[in-house]
Amino acid sequence: MAPLPPPSFQPRGSTAEVEGGLQFQPKFDADGLIGAIVSDTRSGEVLMFAFMNAEALRLTLTSGFAHFWSRSRAKLWKKGEESGNLLCVSEVRTDCDQDVIWLRVHVQGAGAACHTGSRSCFYRKLTLPPDPAGVIELARV
Amino acid sequence: MAPLPPPSFQPRGSTAEVEGGLQFQPKFDADGLIGAIVSDTRSGEVLMFAFMNAEALRLTLTSGFAHFWSRSRAKLWKKGEESGNLLCVSEVRTDCDQDVIWLRVHVQGAGAACHTGSRSCFYRKLTLPPDPAGVIELARV
């Protein structure tokens, strides 16, 4: 059998088509990027947020492993390629205006989605209210 | 008692301070915005993603209700102010490099975080693999 063709992202339709339709018409921003929220399929915990360009999104959808575009390094990035903490994608959703992606994943390897070694990049919460000087301290969760 | 002062966002420190420190040093982008993921406190479902400017973030932290900056309307926006679907914030986290916010919320009113009336803006998933022409259909979840 011939391999499947790469995903073809359809042009944006009307607001009604984008919001109510059943065709994937992702919106990339002026830099060619779309934001991607990543959460743990089982626990629901938000693990990270990163950006994808069209190529990263295509590779994610065809390989089943999350790929991103690193803005700081200006390069394509297969998450976990070096650490082994690959993100195996179980579901991909998009939002009403199709300008954000939500990936539900299983983290492989050591189970750390964050480069600091934490399970999630969101390992600190804000302690509220702010102190008398208005400063907000963080606490590890 | 005098009211608490408004939150004061501290200047960015070194990478070690931003990633390992316990002081909130949010990074706003070139447009003065920071992305905010919103999830349901109880179910963990991701509900929406929007942007905040410093004022929207301050109002969120002081009022306990999510405020955003609408890029399309170029105005501050108290989520649910018209619909009644206010987002009551139970926890605020930030990520390793403090350039994204994660709000855990209870949705008030009719419980719809999306302007379309859906509970979540992420009411469609991608059906994979793509069809033989590479087109990706969406399915309501």
mmCIF file of C-alpha atoms in Angstrom:
data_model
loop_
_atom_site.group_PDB
_atom_site.id
_atom_site.type_symbol
_atom_site.label_atom_id
_atom_site.label_comp_id
_atom_site.label_asym_id
_atom_site.label_seq_id
_atom_site.Cartn_x
_atom_site.Cartn_y
_atom_site.Cartn_z
ATOM 1 C CA MET A 1 0.000 0.000 0.000
ATOM 2 C CA ALA A 2 1.136 3.505 -0.719
ATOM 3 C CA PRO A 3 1.798 5.604 2.374
ATOM 4 C CA LEU A 4 -0.875 8.062 3.353
ATOM 5 C CA PRO A 5 -0.370 11.569 2.016
ATOM 6 C CA PRO A 6 0.707 14.203 4.529
ATOM 7 C CA PRO A 7 -2.091 16.092 6.220
ATOM 8 C CA SER A 8 -3.361 18.960 4.152
ATOM 9 C CA PHE A 9 -4.540 21.890 6.222
ATOM 10 C CA GLN A 10 -7.595 23.398 4.588
ATOM 11 C CA PRO A 11 -7.982 27.148 4.003
ATOM 12 C CA ARG A 12 -9.993 29.078 6.547
ATOM 13 C CA GLY A 13 -13.702 29.291 5.853
ATOM 14 C CA SER A 14 -16.312 31.648 7.256
ATOM 15 C CA THR A 15 -16.675 32.054 10.999
ATOM 16 C CA ALA A 16 -19.630 29.655 10.876
ATOM 17 C CA GLU A 17 -17.502 27.064 9.055
ATOM 18 C CA VAL A 18 -14.530 27.479 11.380
ATOM 19 C CA GLU A 19 -16.640 27.298 14.553
ATOM 20 C CA GLY A 20 -19.386 24.921 13.549
ATOM 21 C CA GLY A 21 -17.866 22.937 10.691
ATOM 22 C CA LEU A 22 -16.178 19.569 10.754
ATOM 23 C CA GLN A 23 -13.110 20.330 8.691
ATOM 24 C CA PHE A 24 -9.750 21.130 10.244
ATOM 25 C CA GLN A 25 -8.793 24.659 9.204
ATOM 26 C CA PRO A 26 -6.052 25.665 11.644
ATOM 27 C CA LYS A 27 -5.049 29.292 11.961
ATOM 28 C CA PHE A 28 -1.336 29.986 12.128
ATOM 29 C CA ASP A 29 -0.341 33.415 13.400
ATOM 30 C CA ALA A 30 1.756 36.037 11.617
ATOM 31 C CA ASP A 31 4.872 34.043 12.513
ATOM 32 C CA GLY A 32 3.357 30.837 11.108
ATOM 33 C CA LEU A 33 2.790 29.380 14.569
ATOM 34 C CA ILE A 34 -0.114 27.875 16.486
ATOM 35 C CA GLY A 35 -0.148 27.368 20.250
ATOM 36 C CA ALA A 36 -0.440 23.863 21.666
ATOM 37 C CA ILE A 37 -1.610 22.942 25.155
ATOM 38 C CA VAL A 38 -0.405 19.536 26.340
ATOM 39 C CA SER A 39 -2.152 17.625 29.119
ATOM 40 C CA ASP A 40 -1.802 14.165 30.607
ATOM 41 C CA THR A 41 -4.431 11.838 29.173
ATOM 42 C CA ARG A 42 -5.007 10.010 32.435
ATOM 43 C CA SER A 43 -4.668 12.684 35.131
ATOM 44 C CA GLY A 44 -5.819 15.672 33.084
ATOM 45 C CA GLU A 45 -2.923 17.724 34.465
ATOM 46 C CA VAL A 46 -1.661 20.418 32.147
ATOM 47 C CA LEU A 47 1.945 19.536 31.362
ATOM 48 C CA MET A 48 3.251 22.225 29.041
ATOM 49 C CA PHE A 49 2.484 24.813 26.408
ATOM 50 C CA ALA A 50 4.522 25.308 23.247
ATOM 51 C CA PHE A 51 4.200 26.428 19.652
ATOM 52 C CA MET A 52 4.004 24.450 16.426
ATOM 53 C CA ASN A 53 4.588 25.533 12.873
ATOM 54 C CA ALA A 54 2.794 23.676 10.080
ATOM 55 C CA GLU A 55 5.617 21.155 9.757
ATOM 56 C CA ALA A 56 5.626 20.393 13.498
ATOM 57 C CA LEU A 57 1.865 19.925 13.400
ATOM 58 C CA ARG A 58 2.092 17.621 10.364
ATOM 59 C CA LEU A 59 4.823 15.561 12.021
ATOM 60 C CA THR A 60 2.785 15.328 15.223
ATOM 61 C CA LEU A 61 -0.272 14.102 13.344
ATOM 62 C CA THR A 62 1.578 11.584 11.182
ATOM 63 C CA SER A 63 4.006 10.213 13.783
ATOM 64 C CA GLY A 64 1.783 10.271 16.862
ATOM 65 C CA PHE A 65 4.543 11.993 18.835
ATOM 66 C CA ALA A 66 4.466 15.687 19.695
ATOM 67 C CA HIS A 67 6.722 17.976 17.691
ATOM 68 C CA PHE A 68 7.078 21.712 18.266
ATOM 69 C CA TRP A 69 8.821 24.760 16.890
ATOM 70 C CA SER A 70 11.358 26.187 19.287
ATOM 71 C CA ARG A 71 11.200 29.954 19.018
ATOM 72 C CA SER A 72 14.385 30.435 21.067
ATOM 73 C CA ARG A 73 16.402 27.975 18.996
ATOM 74 C CA ALA A 74 14.485 28.608 15.733
ATOM 75 C CA LYS A 75 14.290 24.925 14.960
ATOM 76 C CA LEU A 76 11.922 22.009 14.776
ATOM 77 C CA TRP A 77 11.922 20.020 17.972
ATOM 78 C CA LYS A 78 10.713 16.478 18.605
ATOM 79 C CA LYS A 79 9.858 16.669 22.287
ATOM 80 C CA GLY A 80 11.854 14.136 24.289
ATOM 81 C CA GLU A 81 14.128 13.129 21.427
ATOM 82 C CA GLU A 82 17.187 13.538 23.640
ATOM 83 C CA SER A 83 15.708 12.862 27.080
ATOM 84 C CA GLY A 84 13.491 9.950 26.072
ATOM 85 C CA ASN A 85 10.455 11.735 27.499
ATOM 86 C CA LEU A 86 8.538 11.497 24.234
ATOM 87 C CA LEU A 87 4.933 12.654 24.244
ATOM 88 C CA CYS A 88 2.742 9.929 22.758
ATOM 89 C CA VAL A 89 -0.436 11.592 21.521
ATOM 90 C CA SER A 90 -3.764 9.947 22.327
ATOM 91 C CA GLU A 91 -6.102 12.728 21.180
ATOM 92 C CA VAL A 92 -5.861 16.049 19.388
ATOM 93 C CA ARG A 93 -8.500 18.735 19.752
ATOM 94 C CA THR A 94 -8.858 22.258 18.466
ATOM 95 C CA ASP A 95 -10.881 25.147 19.837
ATOM 96 C CA CYS A 96 -13.843 27.108 18.517
ATOM 97 C CA ASP A 97 -11.816 29.412 16.294
ATOM 98 C CA GLN A 98 -9.239 26.740 15.484
ATOM 99 C CA ASP A 99 -6.247 28.805 16.541
ATOM 100 C CA VAL A 100 -5.118 26.600 19.429
ATOM 101 C CA ILE A 101 -4.365 22.878 19.629
ATOM 102 C CA TRP A 102 -4.890 20.670 22.678
ATOM 103 C CA LEU A 103 -2.878 17.444 22.798
ATOM 104 C CA ARG A 104 -3.694 14.740 25.309
ATOM 105 C CA VAL A 105 -0.605 12.607 25.782
ATOM 106 C CA HIS A 106 1.158 9.848 27.641
ATOM 107 C CA VAL A 107 4.657 10.933 28.662
ATOM 108 C CA GLN A 108 7.185 8.209 27.963
ATOM 109 C CA GLY A 109 10.608 7.629 29.520
ATOM 110 C CA ALA A 110 10.956 9.104 32.995
ATOM 111 C CA GLY A 111 7.535 10.759 32.700
ATOM 112 C CA ALA A 112 8.904 14.296 32.865
ATOM 113 C CA ALA A 113 7.370 16.722 30.382
ATOM 114 C CA CYS A 114 9.448 19.630 31.690
ATOM 115 C CA HIS A 115 13.121 20.163 30.864
ATOM 116 C CA THR A 116 13.700 20.823 34.587
ATOM 117 C CA GLY A 117 12.807 17.199 35.311
ATOM 118 C CA SER A 118 9.355 17.959 36.669
ATOM 119 C CA ARG A 119 6.357 15.962 35.497
ATOM 120 C CA SER A 120 4.677 19.207 34.430
ATOM 121 C CA CYS A 121 6.117 22.604 33.563
ATOM 122 C CA PHE A 122 3.428 24.035 35.868
ATOM 123 C CA TYR A 123 5.097 22.995 39.125
ATOM 124 C CA ARG A 124 4.447 26.276 40.941
ATOM 125 C CA LYS A 125 1.270 28.048 41.949
ATOM 126 C CA LEU A 126 0.810 31.685 42.870
ATOM 127 C CA THR A 127 0.189 32.354 46.557
ATOM 128 C CA LEU A 128 -2.657 34.822 46.801
ATOM 129 C CA PRO A 129 -3.368 37.461 47.858
ATOM 130 C CA PRO A 130 -0.105 39.320 47.165
ATOM 131 C CA ASP A 131 1.979 40.412 50.160
ATOM 132 C CA PRO A 132 1.584 43.992 51.503
ATOM 133 C CA ALA A 133 4.098 45.263 48.954
ATOM 134 C CA GLY A 134 2.138 43.625 46.121
ATOM 135 C CA VAL A 135 4.749 40.930 45.519
ATOM 136 C CA ILE A 136 3.431 37.491 44.636
ATOM 137 C CA GLU A 137 5.327 34.490 45.918
ATOM 138 C CA LEU A 138 5.220 31.106 44.215
ATOM 139 C CA ALA A 139 4.856 27.753 45.964
ATOM 140 C CA ARG A 140 5.768 24.371 44.554
ATOM 141 C CA VAL A 141 2.767 22.081 44.101
ATOM 142 C CA MET B 1 -7.938 48.165 57.111
ATOM 143 C CA ALA B 2 -6.443 49.643 53.999
ATOM 144 C CA PRO B 3 -7.056 47.623 50.848
ATOM 145 C CA LEU B 4 -4.209 45.478 49.637
ATOM 146 C CA PRO B 5 -1.997 47.118 47.004
ATOM 147 C CA PRO B 6 -2.371 45.834 43.454
ATOM 148 C CA PRO B 7 -0.077 42.974 42.520
ATOM 149 C CA SER B 8 3.351 44.108 41.472
ATOM 150 C CA PHE B 9 4.938 41.944 38.828
ATOM 151 C CA GLN B 10 8.618 41.624 39.546
ATOM 152 C CA PRO B 11 11.278 42.127 36.869
ATOM 153 C CA ARG B 12 12.671 39.021 35.226
ATOM 154 C CA GLY B 13 15.666 37.483 36.934
ATOM 155 C CA SER B 14 18.205 34.987 35.645
ATOM 156 C CA THR B 15 17.047 31.727 34.099
ATOM 157 C CA ALA B 16 17.774 30.020 37.415
ATOM 158 C CA GLU B 17 15.622 32.548 39.268
ATOM 159 C CA VAL B 18 12.783 32.362 36.751
ATOM 160 C CA GLU B 19 12.749 28.557 36.662
ATOM 161 C CA GLY B 20 13.737 27.667 40.190
ATOM 162 C CA GLY B 21 12.799 30.746 42.181
ATOM 163 C CA LEU B 22 9.694 31.447 44.191
ATOM 164 C CA GLN B 23 8.895 34.930 42.969
ATOM 165 C CA PHE B 24 6.347 35.622 40.273
ATOM 166 C CA GLN B 25 8.154 37.235 37.343
ATOM 167 C CA PRO B 26 5.749 36.871 34.421
ATOM 168 C CA LYS B 27 6.980 37.415 30.888
ATOM 169 C CA PHE B 28 4.722 39.438 28.623
ATOM 170 C CA ASP B 29 5.440 39.187 24.901
ATOM 171 C CA ALA B 30 6.258 42.015 22.495
ATOM 172 C CA ASP B 31 2.568 42.928 22.433
ATOM 173 C CA GLY B 32 2.405 43.010 26.233
ATOM 174 C CA LEU B 33 0.449 39.761 26.410
ATOM 175 C CA ILE B 34 0.770 36.433 28.195
ATOM 176 C CA GLY B 35 -1.162 33.307 27.240
ATOM 177 C CA ALA B 36 -3.577 31.755 29.726
ATOM 178 C CA ILE B 37 -4.818 28.169 29.709
ATOM 179 C CA VAL B 38 -8.114 27.678 31.529
ATOM 180 C CA SER B 39 -9.208 24.293 32.835
ATOM 181 C CA ASP B 40 -12.093 23.061 34.957
ATOM 182 C CA THR B 41 -10.956 22.582 38.560
ATOM 183 C CA ARG B 42 -13.035 19.462 39.096
ATOM 184 C CA SER B 43 -12.932 17.615 35.774
ATOM 185 C CA GLY B 44 -9.542 18.830 34.594
ATOM 186 C CA GLU B 45 -10.982 19.478 31.133
ATOM 187 C CA VAL B 46 -9.287 22.265 29.223
ATOM 188 C CA LEU B 47 -11.951 24.913 28.653
ATOM 189 C CA MET B 48 -10.301 27.716 26.725
ATOM 190 C CA PHE B 49 -7.132 29.601 25.913
ATOM 191 C CA ALA B 50 -6.886 33.382 25.762
ATOM 192 C CA PHE B 51 -4.442 36.214 26.325
ATOM 193 C CA MET B 52 -4.017 38.621 29.214
ATOM 194 C CA ASN B 53 -2.248 41.934 29.393
ATOM 195 C CA ALA B 54 -0.841 43.084 32.731
ATOM 196 C CA GLU B 55 -4.092 44.784 33.680
ATOM 197 C CA ALA B 56 -6.186 41.687 32.917
ATOM 198 C CA LEU B 57 -3.795 39.589 34.985
ATOM 199 C CA ARG B 58 -3.929 42.065 37.892
ATOM 200 C CA LEU B 59 -7.725 42.132 37.777
ATOM 201 C CA THR B 60 -7.847 38.336 37.678
ATOM 202 C CA LEU B 61 -5.594 38.049 40.718
ATOM 203 C CA THR B 62 -7.373 40.712 42.758
ATOM 204 C CA SER B 63 -10.993 39.882 41.863
ATOM 205 C CA GLY B 64 -10.766 36.100 41.657
ATOM 206 C CA PHE B 65 -12.558 36.177 38.292
ATOM 207 C CA ALA B 66 -10.785 35.648 34.991
ATOM 208 C CA HIS B 67 -10.156 38.714 32.852
ATOM 209 C CA PHE B 68 -8.526 38.686 29.434
ATOM 210 C CA TRP B 69 -7.386 40.996 26.678
ATOM 211 C CA SER B 70 -9.395 40.572 23.507
ATOM 212 C CA ARG B 71 -7.010 40.928 20.588
ATOM 213 C CA SER B 72 -9.853 41.100 18.048
ATOM 214 C CA ARG B 73 -11.739 43.808 19.928
ATOM 215 C CA ALA B 74 -8.626 45.414 21.453
ATOM 216 C CA LYS B 75 -10.244 45.711 24.840
ATOM 217 C CA LEU B 76 -10.186 44.327 28.332
ATOM 218 C CA TRP B 77 -12.717 41.587 28.794
ATOM 219 C CA LYS B 78 -14.183 40.152 31.996
ATOM 220 C CA LYS B 79 -15.098 36.666 30.861
ATOM 221 C CA GLY B 80 -18.819 35.999 31.312
ATOM 222 C CA GLU B 81 -19.707 39.586 32.205
ATOM 223 C CA GLU B 82 -22.572 39.537 29.706
ATOM 224 C CA SER B 83 -23.430 35.828 29.637
ATOM 225 C CA GLY B 84 -23.118 35.209 33.362
ATOM 226 C CA ASN B 85 -20.620 32.436 32.714
ATOM 227 C CA LEU B 86 -17.992 33.982 34.954
ATOM 228 C CA LEU B 87 -14.830 32.000 35.598
ATOM 229 C CA CYS B 88 -14.208 31.798 39.340
ATOM 230 C CA VAL B 89 -10.514 31.102 39.835
ATOM 231 C CA SER B 90 -9.500 28.447 42.345
ATOM 232 C CA GLU B 91 -5.786 28.212 41.508
ATOM 233 C CA VAL B 92 -3.268 30.030 39.346
ATOM 234 C CA ARG B 93 -0.055 28.394 38.186
ATOM 235 C CA THR B 94 2.760 29.471 35.926
ATOM 236 C CA ASP B 95 5.210 27.380 33.935
ATOM 237 C CA CYS B 96 8.961 26.890 34.125
ATOM 238 C CA ASP B 97 9.855 30.010 32.165
ATOM 239 C CA GLN B 98 6.882 31.970 33.514
ATOM 240 C CA ASP B 99 5.526 32.943 30.116
ATOM 241 C CA VAL B 100 2.216 31.088 30.359
ATOM 242 C CA ILE B 101 -0.520 31.126 33.018
ATOM 243 C CA TRP B 102 -2.748 28.189 33.919
ATOM 244 C CA LEU B 103 -6.038 29.030 35.638
ATOM 245 C CA ARG B 104 -8.120 26.342 37.297
ATOM 246 C CA VAL B 105 -11.694 27.580 37.500
ATOM 247 C CA HIS B 106 -15.302 26.887 38.301
ATOM 248 C CA VAL B 107 -17.561 28.120 35.498
ATOM 249 C CA GLN B 108 -20.568 29.966 36.871
ATOM 250 C CA GLY B 109 -23.954 30.603 35.273
ATOM 251 C CA ALA B 110 -24.879 28.056 32.611
ATOM 252 C CA GLY B 111 -21.432 26.452 32.887
ATOM 253 C CA ALA B 112 -20.435 27.317 29.329
ATOM 254 C CA ALA B 113 -16.905 28.635 28.936
ATOM 255 C CA CYS B 114 -17.252 28.927 25.148
ATOM 256 C CA HIS B 115 -19.126 31.724 23.400
ATOM 257 C CA THR B 116 -20.784 29.045 21.235
ATOM 258 C CA GLY B 117 -22.550 27.732 24.339
ATOM 259 C CA SER B 118 -20.324 24.688 24.720
ATOM 260 C CA ARG B 119 -18.885 23.811 28.092
ATOM 261 C CA SER B 120 -15.389 23.920 26.576
ATOM 262 C CA CYS B 121 -14.072 25.669 23.483
ATOM 263 C CA PHE B 122 -12.392 22.348 22.653
ATOM 264 C CA TYR B 123 -15.581 20.562 21.550
ATOM 265 C CA ARG B 124 -14.051 18.913 18.480
ATOM 266 C CA LYS B 125 -11.281 16.388 18.055
ATOM 267 C CA LEU B 126 -9.295 15.604 14.940
ATOM 268 C CA THR B 127 -10.108 12.269 13.313
ATOM 269 C CA LEU B 128 -6.838 10.605 12.458
ATOM 270 C CA PRO B 129 -5.308 9.487 10.201
ATOM 271 C CA PRO B 130 -6.206 12.028 7.499
ATOM 272 C CA ASP B 131 -8.335 10.835 4.587
ATOM 273 C CA PRO B 132 -6.614 9.726 1.337
ATOM 274 C CA ALA B 133 -6.509 13.340 0.130
ATOM 275 C CA GLY B 134 -4.864 14.426 3.382
ATOM 276 C CA VAL B 135 -7.939 16.250 4.665
ATOM 277 C CA ILE B 136 -8.594 16.012 8.400
ATOM 278 C CA GLU B 137 -12.178 15.855 9.553
ATOM 279 C CA LEU B 138 -13.276 16.976 13.002
ATOM 280 C CA ALA B 139 -15.702 15.127 15.252
ATOM 281 C CA ARG B 140 -17.645 16.587 18.128
ATOM 282 C CA VAL B 141 -16.671 15.109 21.489
#
